[in-house]
Amino acid sequence: MKILVIENDPKEFALIQQALSRKSVVIQLASSEQVWPYVHSGEARFLIANWDTSDLRGTQFIPRVRAAKTSIPLYILLTTSKNAEDDLAPSGADDTIQRPFKNQDLKNRIGMAERIVSLASNLAMARDQLEHQAAFDALTGFMNRAAFFRQSTGELERARRSSLPLSLISLDIDNFKLINDTFGVDIGDEVLRVVAQAIREKSRPYDCIGRWTGDEFVILLSGVIGADAEKVTERIIAGVRGTRIEVKGEAPLNVKISAGIASAARISTSTEVEPLIQQARQAMSRAKEAGGNQIFLMFV
């Protein structure tokens, strides 16, 4: 853990160093302004500062850092020569300790602070994991339906403001129900994982990709229309066609997919994501009706 210390008295700083864990990285700073780069980078977790001699009071540092609303709050321990009754420590500081202090007292305060910081970090990590689970499909790693809709709505608005074209691709695995019924759900899940990997590898890193439902995937291509959207889709179909899924006691499965593209050369004020998705799905159904393993493009 990086611990920031604002203490200009060498003796006081040495006492703080002695009380800190050997695992801690102690960084001595001269002013509160030097703390901000650590706050903005997310490296700051714990600050020990001399309330009497530092500039924390004059710069309104504590209210400002609390207002910053970082993902993990900065724990602030103030040292002061004043009595607790004087109430000089501002609201917003997590703890204060009066000087002169015993080494063991400071160690106890620091140990409590480190436990609180560690708990806050674990809670933030758990929150991030829950948010990720809420937005992404566990099997394929793509955005789930709700997350894709939110993301693609934002992309549509950017395309509208920038007068960019936009294409939406719907992809569906051919004969997926037959694969599931014949070989079981585990093989069906493996097919979904392999197809998702092929889609990711053959798409641009910044493309918006989601699992829409079951074995159907959707991709939003900002700034791409018509033949260029077809080229992207052909690359994905070829990538999926090149995959082989081993099945015990059976010949390897060669998976194929059908694709529909809805391309809009101009995003008007009335253009919405939901109709684009439905139009791409209709185009995909046309591709399946024509025999599958192919693309159907429509302009909207």
PDB file of N, CA and C in Angstrom, residues 44 55 58 74 80 87 89 94 100 157 186 226 269 277 280:
ATOM      1  N   ALA A  44      -3.797   6.750  -4.501  1.00  0.00           N
ATOM      2  CA  ALA A  44      -3.878   7.216  -3.119  1.00  0.00           C
ATOM      3  C   ALA A  44      -4.958   6.467  -2.358  1.00  0.00           C
ATOM      4  N   ASP A  55      -0.626  22.601   4.783  1.00  0.00           N
ATOM      5  CA  ASP A  55      -1.523  23.583   4.156  1.00  0.00           C
ATOM      6  C   ASP A  55      -2.937  23.029   3.966  1.00  0.00           C
ATOM      7  N   GLY A  58      -5.713  25.695   4.809  1.00  0.00           N
ATOM      8  CA  GLY A  58      -5.774  26.831   3.900  1.00  0.00           C
ATOM      9  C   GLY A  58      -6.256  26.493   2.503  1.00  0.00           C
ATOM     10  N   LEU A  74     -10.159   8.374   0.049  1.00  0.00           N
ATOM     11  CA  LEU A  74      -8.841   8.557   0.657  1.00  0.00           C
ATOM     12  C   LEU A  74      -9.004   8.604   2.170  1.00  0.00           C
ATOM     13  N   THR A  80      -2.042  16.224  15.402  1.00  0.00           N
ATOM     14  CA  THR A  80      -2.216  17.595  15.885  1.00  0.00           C
ATOM     15  C   THR A  80      -1.721  17.701  17.321  1.00  0.00           C
ATOM     16  N   ASP A  87     -11.580  20.629  18.883  1.00  0.00           N
ATOM     17  CA  ASP A  87     -12.330  20.354  17.661  1.00  0.00           C
ATOM     18  C   ASP A  87     -11.720  21.069  16.451  1.00  0.00           C
ATOM     19  N   ALA A  89      -9.809  19.502  14.154  1.00  0.00           N
ATOM     20  CA  ALA A  89      -9.829  18.641  12.973  1.00  0.00           C
ATOM     21  C   ALA A  89     -11.157  18.808  12.250  1.00  0.00           C
ATOM     22  N   ASP A  94     -10.814  11.155   8.735  1.00  0.00           N
ATOM     23  CA  ASP A  94     -11.273   9.870   9.269  1.00  0.00           C
ATOM     24  C   ASP A  94     -10.827   9.639  10.705  1.00  0.00           C
ATOM     25  N   PRO A 100       2.383  14.861  21.607  1.00  0.00           N
ATOM     26  CA  PRO A 100       3.226  13.722  21.234  1.00  0.00           C
ATOM     27  C   PRO A 100       2.476  12.411  21.464  1.00  0.00           C
ATOM     28  N   GLU A 157     -26.477   8.158 -31.166  1.00  0.00           N
ATOM     29  CA  GLU A 157     -26.498   9.608 -30.934  1.00  0.00           C
ATOM     30  C   GLU A 157     -25.222  10.264 -31.447  1.00  0.00           C
ATOM     31  N   ASP A 186     -24.224 -28.947 -23.349  1.00  0.00           N
ATOM     32  CA  ASP A 186     -22.802 -28.638 -23.155  1.00  0.00           C
ATOM     33  C   ASP A 186     -22.124 -28.344 -24.488  1.00  0.00           C
ATOM     34  N   GLY A 226     -23.255  -0.363 -46.218  1.00  0.00           N
ATOM     35  CA  GLY A 226     -23.318  -1.103 -47.472  1.00  0.00           C
ATOM     36  C   GLY A 226     -22.227  -2.139 -47.659  1.00  0.00           C
ATOM     37  N   THR A 269     -33.450  12.458 -37.189  1.00  0.00           N
ATOM     38  CA  THR A 269     -33.952  12.640 -35.825  1.00  0.00           C
ATOM     39  C   THR A 269     -34.909  11.523 -35.418  1.00  0.00           C
ATOM     40  N   ILE A 277     -32.432  -2.734 -35.106  1.00  0.00           N
ATOM     41  CA  ILE A 277     -32.182  -4.120 -34.697  1.00  0.00           C
ATOM     42  C   ILE A 277     -33.206  -5.048 -35.353  1.00  0.00           C
ATOM     43  N   ALA A 280     -32.439  -5.491 -39.025  1.00  0.00           N
ATOM     44  CA  ALA A 280     -31.293  -6.388 -39.228  1.00  0.00           C
ATOM     45  C   ALA A 280     -31.709  -7.841 -38.993  1.00  0.00           C
TER      46      ALA A 280
END
